[in-house]
Amino acid sequence: MAPALEEGGERETSVAQNNSLNSVVNDATHRSKVTVIGSGNWGSVAAKLIASNTLRLSSFHDEVRMWVYEETLLSGEKLTDVINRTNENVKYLPGIKLGKNVVADPDLESAVKDSNMLVFVTPHQFMEGICKRLVGKIREDAEAISLVKGMEVKMEGPCMISSLISQQLGINCSVLMGANIANEIAVEKFSEATVGYRLNREVAERWVQLFYTHYFIVTAVQDVEGVELCGTLKNVVAIAAGFVDGLEMGNNTKAAIMRLGLREMKAFSKLLFPSVKDSTFFESCGVADLITTCLGGRNRKVAEAYARNGGKRLFCISFSFVHISRERKRKCLI
């Protein structure tokens, strides 16, 4: 009888090993794979945040692909080669290690291959072209999130970047906005952000998991348009705040501009999308992002410089928050 018991024990061990192997295979199959589309200042910081979490959480593949618009550095080296060798974006985020699991890829199609979580963080004026290149090249079950603060204005009306992504690629797109100065987050100074999602709370929670760290706190609200418009419209208010600084009108005036600006942001957002929630404006994407941008944002700095020079220098905002279509620009010039 002893051999029979031993044989049965071997069979049980074999079954257990097969079940364990199947579990590992299934786990690998169901893990989410992430690609960051964009590698500028904010894109590199996003990759750093994400890479720290994909290593820590078993529900994600370790490797994070980052699509890089290829450039040749002064040294003659390709930017992607330097990033992959040094683990650092020496041009757009020098001195910051991204994580050894971040892989820079200059080929857009290669970068998104097999990924089911796509993080868009490129200048808004390039978004339509990028989306067109990705049509038919991504997984059908892919989810997207936009970190792009802006909108496109066409003859038929304004188009949010999240809507552009959804329309072009046929996938759901959430958004992440907040009081997020990239260089401060890169050195792990405390910050917050807001994920705006449309319907699926579980998808929103996956995005929260992907970005959340001890120094970058992320919350989710069911209001894509509200969150995204906050990230766009606060730049307009920041210009006014910059004029106030340049004209040395004082903190009282600047505070009034910010309060009135927030009220106008809310009114304009609700005019475009009546579904926008009042509570969204009290999240990081709302009042916090407005304050941060009015204190230290690029648009504030440009407006201040313009005012201090008596309007004699060109006011080059370069449509930093709203991309106007070529047709609209042409008609405006006629």
Coordinates of C-alpha atoms in Angstrom, one line a residue:
M1 CA 0.0 0.0 0.0
A2 CA 2.9 2.3 0.6
P3 CA 3.8 2.7 -3.1
A4 CA 0.2 3.5 -3.9
L5 CA 0.2 6.3 -1.3
E6 CA 3.5 7.6 -2.7
E7 CA 2.1 7.6 -6.2
G8 CA -1.1 9.4 -5.1
G9 CA 1.1 12.0 -3.3
E10 CA 3.1 12.5 -6.5
R11 CA -0.1 13.1 -8.5
E12 CA -1.4 15.6 -5.9
T13 CA 1.9 17.4 -6.0
S14 CA 1.8 17.5 -9.8
V15 CA -1.7 18.8 -9.8
A16 CA -0.8 21.5 -7.3
Q17 CA 2.2 22.5 -9.3
N18 CA 0.1 22.8 -12.5
N19 CA -2.5 24.8 -10.7
S20 CA 0.2 27.1 -9.4
L21 CA 1.7 27.5 -12.9
N22 CA -1.7 28.2 -14.4
S23 CA -2.3 30.8 -11.6
V24 CA 1.0 32.5 -12.5
V25 CA 0.2 32.5 -16.2
N26 CA -3.4 33.8 -15.7
D27 CA -2.1 36.5 -13.3
A28 CA 0.5 37.6 -15.9
T29 CA -2.2 37.6 -18.6
H30 CA -4.6 39.8 -16.6
R31 CA -2.0 42.3 -15.3
S32 CA -2.4 45.7 -16.8
K33 CA 0.4 47.0 -19.0
V34 CA 1.0 50.8 -19.1
T35 CA 2.4 53.1 -21.8
V36 CA 3.0 56.8 -21.2
I37 CA 2.6 58.7 -24.5
G38 CA 4.8 61.7 -24.0
S39 CA 8.2 62.4 -22.4
G40 CA 8.4 66.1 -21.7
N41 CA 8.7 67.5 -18.2
W42 CA 5.3 66.4 -16.9
G43 CA 5.3 63.2 -18.9
S44 CA 8.6 62.1 -17.4
V45 CA 7.3 62.9 -13.9
A46 CA 4.2 60.8 -14.7
A47 CA 6.4 57.9 -15.8
K48 CA 8.3 58.2 -12.5
L49 CA 5.1 58.0 -10.4
I50 CA 3.7 55.1 -12.4
A51 CA 6.9 53.1 -12.5
S52 CA 7.2 53.2 -8.7
N53 CA 3.7 51.7 -8.4
T54 CA 3.9 49.1 -11.2
L55 CA 6.9 47.5 -9.3
R56 CA 4.9 47.5 -6.0
L57 CA 1.5 46.3 -7.2
S58 CA 1.0 42.8 -8.6
S59 CA -1.9 43.9 -10.8
F60 CA 0.4 45.7 -13.2
H61 CA 3.3 44.6 -15.4
D62 CA 6.6 45.9 -14.0
E63 CA 7.7 47.5 -17.3
V64 CA 6.4 51.0 -18.2
R65 CA 6.9 52.1 -21.8
M66 CA 7.4 55.8 -22.5
W67 CA 7.0 57.0 -26.0
V68 CA 9.7 59.6 -26.8
Y69 CA 9.6 62.0 -29.7
E70 CA 13.2 61.2 -30.8
E71 CA 15.7 64.0 -30.6
T72 CA 19.5 64.2 -31.2
L73 CA 21.3 65.8 -28.2
L74 CA 24.3 68.1 -28.5
S75 CA 26.5 65.1 -27.7
G76 CA 25.2 63.5 -30.8
E77 CA 23.4 60.8 -28.9
K78 CA 19.7 59.9 -29.4
L79 CA 17.6 61.0 -26.4
T80 CA 16.0 57.6 -26.1
D81 CA 19.4 55.9 -25.9
V82 CA 20.5 58.3 -23.1
I83 CA 17.2 57.8 -21.2
N84 CA 17.6 54.0 -21.4
R85 CA 21.3 54.1 -20.4
T86 CA 21.1 56.6 -17.6
N87 CA 17.5 56.1 -16.4
E88 CA 17.1 59.9 -16.7
N89 CA 15.5 62.3 -19.2
V90 CA 18.5 64.6 -19.4
K91 CA 16.8 67.2 -21.5
Y92 CA 13.3 67.6 -19.9
L93 CA 13.9 66.4 -16.3
P94 CA 17.6 66.4 -15.6
G95 CA 18.8 65.0 -12.3
I96 CA 15.8 62.8 -11.6
K97 CA 15.8 59.0 -11.9
L98 CA 12.7 57.7 -13.6
G99 CA 12.9 54.1 -12.4
K100 CA 14.8 51.2 -13.9
N101 CA 11.6 49.7 -15.3
V102 CA 10.9 52.8 -17.5
V103 CA 11.8 52.0 -21.1
A104 CA 12.0 54.8 -23.6
D105 CA 10.7 53.9 -27.1
P106 CA 10.9 56.3 -30.1
D107 CA 8.4 54.1 -32.1
L108 CA 4.8 55.1 -31.2
E109 CA 3.2 51.9 -32.4
S110 CA 5.8 49.8 -30.6
A111 CA 5.4 51.7 -27.4
V112 CA 1.6 51.1 -27.2
K113 CA 1.7 47.4 -28.3
D114 CA -0.1 45.1 -25.9
S115 CA -0.8 48.0 -23.5
N116 CA -4.2 48.4 -22.1
M117 CA -3.6 51.5 -20.0
L118 CA -2.6 54.5 -22.1
V119 CA -1.5 57.8 -20.4
F120 CA -1.6 60.8 -22.7
V121 CA 0.7 63.6 -21.7
T122 CA 1.8 65.5 -24.8
P123 CA 1.3 69.1 -25.9
H124 CA -2.4 69.5 -26.9
Q125 CA -1.6 70.7 -30.4
F126 CA -0.1 67.3 -31.3
M127 CA -2.9 65.2 -29.9
E128 CA -5.1 64.8 -33.0
G129 CA -2.1 63.7 -35.1
I130 CA -1.0 61.2 -32.4
C131 CA -4.5 59.7 -32.2
K132 CA -4.8 59.3 -35.9
R133 CA -1.5 57.4 -35.9
L134 CA -2.9 55.1 -33.2
V135 CA -6.2 54.2 -34.9
G136 CA -6.3 50.4 -35.3
K137 CA -3.0 50.0 -33.4
I138 CA -4.2 49.7 -29.8
R139 CA -6.0 47.0 -27.9
E140 CA -9.8 47.0 -28.0
D141 CA -10.0 46.8 -24.3
A142 CA -7.6 49.7 -23.7
E143 CA -8.4 52.5 -21.3
A144 CA -7.0 56.0 -21.6
I145 CA -6.3 58.9 -19.3
S146 CA -5.4 62.5 -20.4
L147 CA -3.0 64.7 -18.4
V148 CA -3.3 67.3 -21.1
K149 CA -4.5 70.7 -19.9
G150 CA -6.2 72.3 -22.8
M151 CA -8.9 72.1 -25.4
E152 CA -9.3 72.3 -29.1
V153 CA -11.6 75.0 -30.6
K154 CA -13.1 74.1 -33.9
M155 CA -15.8 75.8 -36.0
E156 CA -18.4 73.5 -34.6
G157 CA -17.4 74.3 -31.1
P158 CA -14.9 73.4 -28.4
C159 CA -13.6 69.8 -28.1
M160 CA -12.1 68.5 -24.9
I161 CA -9.0 66.4 -25.3
S162 CA -10.6 63.5 -23.6
S163 CA -13.4 63.6 -26.1
L164 CA -10.9 63.8 -29.0
I165 CA -9.2 60.7 -27.7
S166 CA -12.5 58.8 -27.3
Q167 CA -13.8 59.8 -30.7
Q168 CA -10.6 59.0 -32.6
L169 CA -9.7 55.8 -30.8
G170 CA -13.1 54.5 -29.7
I171 CA -12.0 54.0 -26.1
N172 CA -13.0 55.4 -22.7
C173 CA -10.9 58.3 -21.5
S174 CA -10.6 59.6 -18.0
V175 CA -8.6 62.7 -17.0
L176 CA -6.1 63.7 -14.3
M177 CA -5.7 67.3 -13.3
G178 CA -4.5 69.1 -10.2
A179 CA -2.2 71.6 -8.6
N180 CA 0.8 69.9 -10.1
I181 CA 4.0 71.8 -10.8
A182 CA 6.0 68.9 -12.3
N183 CA 9.4 69.8 -10.9
E184 CA 8.1 69.9 -7.4
I185 CA 6.5 66.4 -7.8
A186 CA 9.7 65.1 -9.3
V187 CA 11.6 65.9 -6.0
E188 CA 8.7 64.3 -4.1
K189 CA 7.2 67.5 -2.6
F190 CA 3.6 66.8 -1.4
S191 CA 0.9 67.4 -4.0
E192 CA -2.6 66.3 -4.9
A193 CA -4.5 65.5 -8.1
T194 CA -8.0 64.6 -9.2
V195 CA -9.0 61.8 -11.5
G196 CA -12.2 62.6 -13.4
Y197 CA -14.1 59.5 -14.7
R198 CA -17.3 59.0 -16.7
L199 CA -19.0 55.8 -15.6
N200 CA -16.8 53.0 -14.4
R201 CA -15.7 53.5 -10.8
E202 CA -13.4 50.4 -11.0
V203 CA -11.5 51.9 -13.9
A204 CA -11.1 55.1 -11.9
E205 CA -9.7 53.2 -8.9
R206 CA -7.1 51.6 -11.2
W207 CA -5.9 55.0 -12.3
V208 CA -5.8 56.1 -8.7
Q209 CA -3.7 53.1 -7.8
L210 CA -1.4 53.7 -10.7
F211 CA -0.6 57.3 -9.7
Y212 CA -1.0 57.4 -5.9
T213 CA 2.1 57.7 -3.7
H214 CA 2.8 59.0 -0.2
Y215 CA 3.7 62.4 -1.7
F216 CA 1.1 62.4 -4.6
I217 CA -2.4 62.0 -3.3
V218 CA -5.1 61.2 -5.9
T219 CA -8.9 61.2 -5.5
A220 CA -11.6 60.3 -8.1
V221 CA -14.7 62.2 -9.0
Q222 CA -17.4 61.3 -11.5
D223 CA -17.1 64.5 -13.6
V224 CA -14.7 64.3 -16.6
E225 CA -15.8 67.6 -18.1
G226 CA -15.6 69.5 -14.9
V227 CA -12.1 68.2 -14.0
E228 CA -10.8 68.8 -17.5
L229 CA -12.3 72.3 -17.8
C230 CA -10.7 73.3 -14.5
G231 CA -7.3 72.3 -15.9
T232 CA -7.9 74.5 -19.0
L233 CA -9.7 77.6 -17.8
K234 CA -7.4 78.3 -14.8
N235 CA -4.8 79.4 -17.3
V236 CA -7.0 82.3 -18.4
V237 CA -7.3 83.5 -14.8
A238 CA -3.6 83.1 -14.4
I239 CA -3.0 85.6 -17.2
A240 CA -5.1 88.1 -15.4
A241 CA -3.2 87.4 -12.2
G242 CA 0.1 88.0 -14.0
F243 CA -1.1 91.4 -15.2
V244 CA -2.0 92.3 -11.6
D245 CA 1.6 91.3 -10.5
G246 CA 3.2 93.2 -13.4
L247 CA 1.2 96.3 -12.7
E248 CA 1.9 96.0 -9.0
M249 CA -1.7 96.2 -8.1
G250 CA -1.3 94.3 -4.9
N251 CA -2.5 91.1 -3.2
N252 CA -6.0 92.3 -2.5
T253 CA -6.6 92.8 -6.2
K254 CA -5.0 89.5 -7.1
A255 CA -7.2 87.6 -4.5
A256 CA -10.2 89.3 -6.1
I257 CA -9.1 88.2 -9.6
M258 CA -8.8 84.6 -8.4
R259 CA -12.2 84.6 -6.7
L260 CA -14.0 86.2 -9.6
G261 CA -12.0 83.9 -12.0
L262 CA -13.1 80.8 -10.2
R263 CA -16.7 82.0 -10.4
E264 CA -16.4 82.6 -14.1
M265 CA -14.7 79.2 -14.6
K266 CA -17.7 77.5 -12.9
A267 CA -20.3 79.5 -14.9
F268 CA -18.5 78.9 -18.3
S269 CA -18.1 75.2 -17.5
K270 CA -21.8 74.8 -16.7
L271 CA -22.7 76.7 -19.8
L272 CA -20.8 74.2 -22.0
F273 CA -21.7 71.1 -19.9
P274 CA -24.7 71.4 -17.5
S275 CA -23.6 68.1 -15.9
V276 CA -20.5 69.7 -14.3
K277 CA -20.7 69.4 -10.5
D278 CA -20.2 72.3 -8.1
S279 CA -18.1 70.2 -5.8
T280 CA -15.5 69.6 -8.5
F281 CA -14.3 73.2 -8.1
F282 CA -13.3 72.4 -4.6
E283 CA -11.1 69.5 -5.6
S284 CA -7.4 69.8 -6.4
C285 CA -8.2 70.2 -10.1
G286 CA -10.3 73.3 -9.2
V287 CA -9.4 75.9 -6.6
A288 CA -6.0 74.4 -5.7
D289 CA -4.8 74.3 -9.3
L290 CA -6.1 77.8 -9.8
I291 CA -4.1 79.1 -6.8
T292 CA -0.9 77.3 -7.8
T293 CA -1.1 78.6 -11.4
C294 CA -1.9 82.1 -10.3
L295 CA 1.1 82.0 -8.0
G296 CA 3.8 80.3 -10.1
G297 CA 2.4 79.1 -13.4
R298 CA 4.0 79.9 -16.8
N299 CA 1.0 81.9 -18.1
R300 CA 1.2 84.1 -15.0
K301 CA 4.9 84.7 -15.5
V302 CA 4.4 85.6 -19.2
A303 CA 1.6 88.1 -18.4
E304 CA 3.7 89.7 -15.7
A305 CA 6.7 90.2 -18.0
Y306 CA 4.4 91.7 -20.6
A307 CA 2.9 94.2 -18.1
R308 CA 6.2 95.2 -16.6
N309 CA 7.5 96.0 -20.1
G310 CA 4.5 98.3 -20.8
G311 CA 3.2 96.0 -23.5
K312 CA 6.2 96.7 -25.7
R313 CA 7.3 93.0 -25.9
L314 CA 5.3 90.3 -27.8
F315 CA 2.8 88.5 -25.7
C316 CA 3.7 84.9 -26.6
I317 CA 1.4 82.6 -24.9
S318 CA 1.4 80.4 -28.0
F319 CA -2.2 79.2 -27.3
S320 CA -0.8 77.3 -24.3
F321 CA -4.2 76.3 -23.1
V322 CA -6.4 76.4 -26.2
H323 CA -5.6 75.0 -29.6
I324 CA -7.5 76.8 -32.3
S325 CA -7.8 74.9 -35.6
R326 CA -6.1 76.3 -38.7
E327 CA -9.4 77.0 -40.3
R328 CA -10.6 79.1 -37.3
K329 CA -7.2 81.0 -37.2
R330 CA -7.5 81.7 -40.9
K331 CA -11.0 83.2 -40.6
C332 CA -9.9 85.2 -37.6
L333 CA -7.2 86.8 -39.6
I334 CA -9.4 87.7 -42.6

